[in-house]
GROMACS .gro file of C-alpha atoms in nm:
model
  206
    1UNK     CA    1   0.017   0.022   0.025
    2UNK     CA    2   0.101   0.313  -0.133
    3UNK     CA    3   0.095   0.589   0.199
    4UNK     CA    4   0.181   0.945   0.121
    5UNK     CA    5   0.376   1.105   0.341
    6UNK     CA    6   0.212   1.250   0.627
    7UNK     CA    7   0.513   1.428   0.758
    8UNK     CA    8   0.499   1.698   0.500
    9UNK     CA    9   0.080   1.733   0.677
   10UNK     CA   10   0.036   2.094   0.843
   11UNK     CA   11  -0.167   2.017   1.209
   12UNK     CA   12  -0.539   2.111   1.209
   13UNK     CA   13  -0.717   2.384   1.374
   14UNK     CA   14  -1.018   2.324   1.569
   15UNK     CA   15  -1.208   2.655   1.493
   16UNK     CA   16  -1.122   2.596   1.131
   17UNK     CA   17  -1.383   2.313   1.086
   18UNK     CA   18  -1.626   2.410   1.427
   19UNK     CA   19  -1.930   2.534   1.225
   20UNK     CA   20  -1.918   2.315   0.897
   21UNK     CA   21  -1.879   2.000   1.092
   22UNK     CA   22  -2.264   2.212   1.294
   23UNK     CA   23  -2.429   2.385   0.975
   24UNK     CA   24  -2.529   2.093   0.795
   25UNK     CA   25  -2.500   1.779   0.987
   26UNK     CA   26  -2.765   1.549   0.943
   27UNK     CA   27  -2.869   1.484   1.254
   28UNK     CA   28  -2.928   1.823   1.333
   29UNK     CA   29  -3.080   1.903   1.043
   30UNK     CA   30  -3.355   1.615   1.143
   31UNK     CA   31  -3.397   1.817   1.510
   32UNK     CA   32  -3.450   2.151   1.287
   33UNK     CA   33  -3.711   1.993   1.096
   34UNK     CA   34  -3.916   1.847   1.401
   35UNK     CA   35  -3.868   2.199   1.590
   36UNK     CA   36  -4.010   2.358   1.296
   37UNK     CA   37  -4.305   2.160   1.200
   38UNK     CA   38  -4.373   2.178   1.615
   39UNK     CA   39  -4.430   2.558   1.575
   40UNK     CA   40  -4.650   2.386   1.342
   41UNK     CA   41  -4.853   2.145   1.498
   42UNK     CA   42  -4.905   2.454   1.734
   43UNK     CA   43  -5.060   2.688   1.464
   44UNK     CA   44  -5.282   2.354   1.398
   45UNK     CA   45  -5.425   2.350   1.703
   46UNK     CA   46  -5.515   2.645   1.774
   47UNK     CA   47  -5.671   2.648   1.492
   48UNK     CA   48  -5.948   2.337   1.578
   49UNK     CA   49  -6.174   2.404   1.740
   50UNK     CA   50  -6.361   2.388   1.453
   51UNK     CA   51  -6.354   2.004   1.416
   52UNK     CA   52  -6.024   1.826   1.437
   53UNK     CA   53  -5.768   1.871   1.273
   54UNK     CA   54  -5.542   1.635   1.022
   55UNK     CA   55  -5.295   1.837   0.868
   56UNK     CA   56  -4.970   1.701   1.007
   57UNK     CA   57  -5.096   1.353   1.029
   58UNK     CA   58  -4.934   1.075   0.847
   59UNK     CA   59  -4.633   1.326   0.737
   60UNK     CA   60  -4.297   1.177   0.645
   61UNK     CA   61  -4.467   0.838   0.818
   62UNK     CA   62  -4.660   0.986   1.112
   63UNK     CA   63  -4.348   1.103   1.314
   64UNK     CA   64  -4.548   1.396   1.429
   65UNK     CA   65  -4.861   1.172   1.500
   66UNK     CA   66  -4.817   1.209   1.861
   67UNK     CA   67  -4.844   1.561   1.888
   68UNK     CA   68  -5.172   1.575   2.057
   69UNK     CA   69  -5.444   1.801   1.831
   70UNK     CA   70  -5.839   1.849   1.984
   71UNK     CA   71  -6.104   1.739   1.767
   72UNK     CA   72  -6.449   1.960   1.839
   73UNK     CA   73  -6.452   2.281   1.993
   74UNK     CA   74  -6.114   2.282   2.105
   75UNK     CA   75  -6.182   2.282   2.526
   76UNK     CA   76  -5.875   2.099   2.599
   77UNK     CA   77  -5.685   2.295   2.338
   78UNK     CA   78  -5.448   2.526   2.666
   79UNK     CA   79  -5.410   2.150   2.738
   80UNK     CA   80  -5.219   2.061   2.396
   81UNK     CA   81  -5.061   2.361   2.348
   82UNK     CA   82  -4.846   2.251   2.658
   83UNK     CA   83  -4.769   1.931   2.579
   84UNK     CA   84  -4.642   2.064   2.220
   85UNK     CA   85  -4.461   2.355   2.379
   86UNK     CA   86  -4.336   2.086   2.591
   87UNK     CA   87  -4.229   1.863   2.350
   88UNK     CA   88  -4.044   2.112   2.128
   89UNK     CA   89  -3.818   2.237   2.416
   90UNK     CA   90  -3.718   1.886   2.454
   91UNK     CA   91  -3.597   1.859   2.147
   92UNK     CA   92  -3.452   2.175   2.146
   93UNK     CA   93  -3.269   2.043   2.432
   94UNK     CA   94  -3.201   1.732   2.189
   95UNK     CA   95  -3.098   1.871   1.926
   96UNK     CA   96  -2.839   2.084   2.214
   97UNK     CA   97  -2.704   1.752   2.297
   98UNK     CA   98  -2.633   1.581   1.976
   99UNK     CA   99  -2.469   1.922   1.839
  100UNK     CA  100  -2.202   1.886   2.145
  101UNK     CA  101  -2.150   1.549   2.056
  102UNK     CA  102  -2.061   1.624   1.684
  103UNK     CA  103  -1.815   1.902   1.808
  104UNK     CA  104  -1.676   1.664   2.086
  105UNK     CA  105  -1.562   1.405   1.804
  106UNK     CA  106  -1.477   1.752   1.619
  107UNK     CA  107  -1.217   1.839   1.879
  108UNK     CA  108  -1.178   1.472   1.966
  109UNK     CA  109  -1.073   1.358   1.649
  110UNK     CA  110  -0.859   1.687   1.580
  111UNK     CA  111  -0.675   1.635   1.887
  112UNK     CA  112  -0.569   1.250   1.806
  113UNK     CA  113  -0.426   1.396   1.430
  114UNK     CA  114  -0.237   1.672   1.577
  115UNK     CA  115  -0.036   1.367   1.776
  116UNK     CA  116   0.012   1.122   1.576
  117UNK     CA  117   0.130   1.461   1.337
  118UNK     CA  118   0.363   1.540   1.642
  119UNK     CA  119   0.465   1.164   1.640
  120UNK     CA  120   0.513   1.038   1.312
  121UNK     CA  121   0.888   1.212   1.278
  122UNK     CA  122   0.971   1.010   1.529
  123UNK     CA  123   0.799   0.659   1.440
  124UNK     CA  124   0.917   0.712   1.091
  125UNK     CA  125   1.259   0.725   1.202
  126UNK     CA  126   1.219   0.486   1.442
  127UNK     CA  127   1.107   0.225   1.139
  128UNK     CA  128   1.384   0.311   0.940
  129UNK     CA  129   1.694   0.251   1.219
  130UNK     CA  130   1.543  -0.048   1.308
  131UNK     CA  131   1.522  -0.203   0.937
  132UNK     CA  132   1.926  -0.091   0.934
  133UNK     CA  133   2.010  -0.225   1.210
  134UNK     CA  134   1.820  -0.636   1.064
  135UNK     CA  135   1.979  -0.529   0.793
  136UNK     CA  136   2.335  -0.517   0.843
  137UNK     CA  137   2.288  -0.824   1.104
  138UNK     CA  138   2.183  -1.035   0.731
  139UNK     CA  139   2.501  -0.839   0.594
  140UNK     CA  140   2.661  -1.034   0.801
  141UNK     CA  141   2.583  -1.353   0.777
  142UNK     CA  142   2.640  -1.320   0.423
  143UNK     CA  143   2.949  -1.222   0.477
  144UNK     CA  144   2.999  -1.524   0.661
  145UNK     CA  145   3.119  -1.368   0.980
  146UNK     CA  146   2.912  -1.490   1.276
  147UNK     CA  147   2.571  -1.322   1.468
  148UNK     CA  148   2.453  -1.385   1.723
  149UNK     CA  149   2.104  -1.602   1.752
  150UNK     CA  150   1.971  -1.355   1.988
  151UNK     CA  151   2.061  -1.035   1.852
  152UNK     CA  152   1.890  -1.141   1.519
  153UNK     CA  153   1.575  -1.237   1.750
  154UNK     CA  154   1.597  -0.908   1.847
  155UNK     CA  155   1.721  -0.642   1.546
  156UNK     CA  156   1.392  -0.841   1.387
  157UNK     CA  157   1.155  -0.805   1.729
  158UNK     CA  158   1.286  -0.487   1.758
  159UNK     CA  159   1.194  -0.380   1.374
  160UNK     CA  160   0.821  -0.541   1.346
  161UNK     CA  161   0.709  -0.387   1.656
  162UNK     CA  162   0.875  -0.036   1.511
  163UNK     CA  163   0.757  -0.135   1.127
  164UNK     CA  164   0.357  -0.221   1.275
  165UNK     CA  165   0.376   0.110   1.534
  166UNK     CA  166   0.471   0.302   1.165
  167UNK     CA  167   0.190   0.185   1.016
  168UNK     CA  168  -0.076   0.192   1.237
  169UNK     CA  169  -0.032   0.578   1.269
  170UNK     CA  170  -0.050   0.602   0.863
  171UNK     CA  171  -0.389   0.456   0.930
  172UNK     CA  172  -0.520   0.593   1.187
  173UNK     CA  173  -0.409   0.921   0.988
  174UNK     CA  174  -0.635   0.789   0.676
  175UNK     CA  175  -0.937   0.674   0.888
  176UNK     CA  176  -0.920   1.069   1.048
  177UNK     CA  177  -0.924   1.218   0.693
  178UNK     CA  178  -1.243   1.024   0.604
  179UNK     CA  179  -1.418   1.123   1.005
  180UNK     CA  180  -1.348   1.453   0.883
  181UNK     CA  181  -1.475   1.465   0.606
  182UNK     CA  182  -1.801   1.301   0.696
  183UNK     CA  183  -1.823   1.552   0.938
  184UNK     CA  184  -1.729   1.832   0.725
  185UNK     CA  185  -1.929   1.698   0.442
  186UNK     CA  186  -2.187   1.925   0.235
  187UNK     CA  187  -2.251   1.735  -0.069
  188UNK     CA  188  -2.585   1.657  -0.167
  189UNK     CA  189  -2.751   1.836   0.194
  190UNK     CA  190  -2.959   2.094   0.081
  191UNK     CA  191  -2.980   2.419   0.274
  192UNK     CA  192  -3.363   2.523   0.254
  193UNK     CA  193  -3.544   2.517   0.481
  194UNK     CA  194  -3.756   2.317   0.648
  195UNK     CA  195  -4.183   2.329   0.456
  196UNK     CA  196  -4.423   2.085   0.645
  197UNK     CA  197  -4.669   2.243   0.348
  198UNK     CA  198  -4.512   2.062   0.059
  199UNK     CA  199  -4.437   1.813   0.266
  200UNK     CA  200  -4.830   1.736   0.338
  201UNK     CA  201  -4.915   1.818  -0.109
  202UNK     CA  202  -4.619   1.509  -0.169
  203UNK     CA  203  -4.920   1.350   0.096
  204UNK     CA  204  -5.182   1.440  -0.047
  205UNK     CA  205  -5.133   1.372  -0.409
  206UNK     CA  206  -5.021   0.972  -0.335
   0.00000   0.00000   0.00000
């Protein structure tokens, strides 16, 4: 596997990626959608005194059906409004928790990346030195010189350990780059505001 020279890479700065990691995260966009729907449900409750409103029923697979609206003359409207507001506040708290989790993941990723970058040079040098020592032992054998078995075993073990550590840090670089790309991915994530009315139109046209 042909690895790039990570020693030439620059350290990451958390502040360079924080906004992008939280701006289009699909986990947060999902909560934004639910919170927007909660506002719509409150309006539905207010206007349900003329009869049962079903504007939001069944939308997005029925995920909002648990939010109460009153049928009839609306005698239960205040209670329904309190429940909807409470659910909206709960969604906000959950969203904040998810946002902090994303930030924590980004901080950890940046910290691990920079730590590996700091150690990369030493690990590479150790791999080169242990390989050189092992090659020297084999060269002595080739020339017919006396080589202690324990010295050969020690040189081989040291090189295997150094080579394994060096490969591991290179693998972590690649893995962390993939994780970072996922955290800041824009791609297909639309930034258009949530519109439950369009969801209702799609449902009615089916």
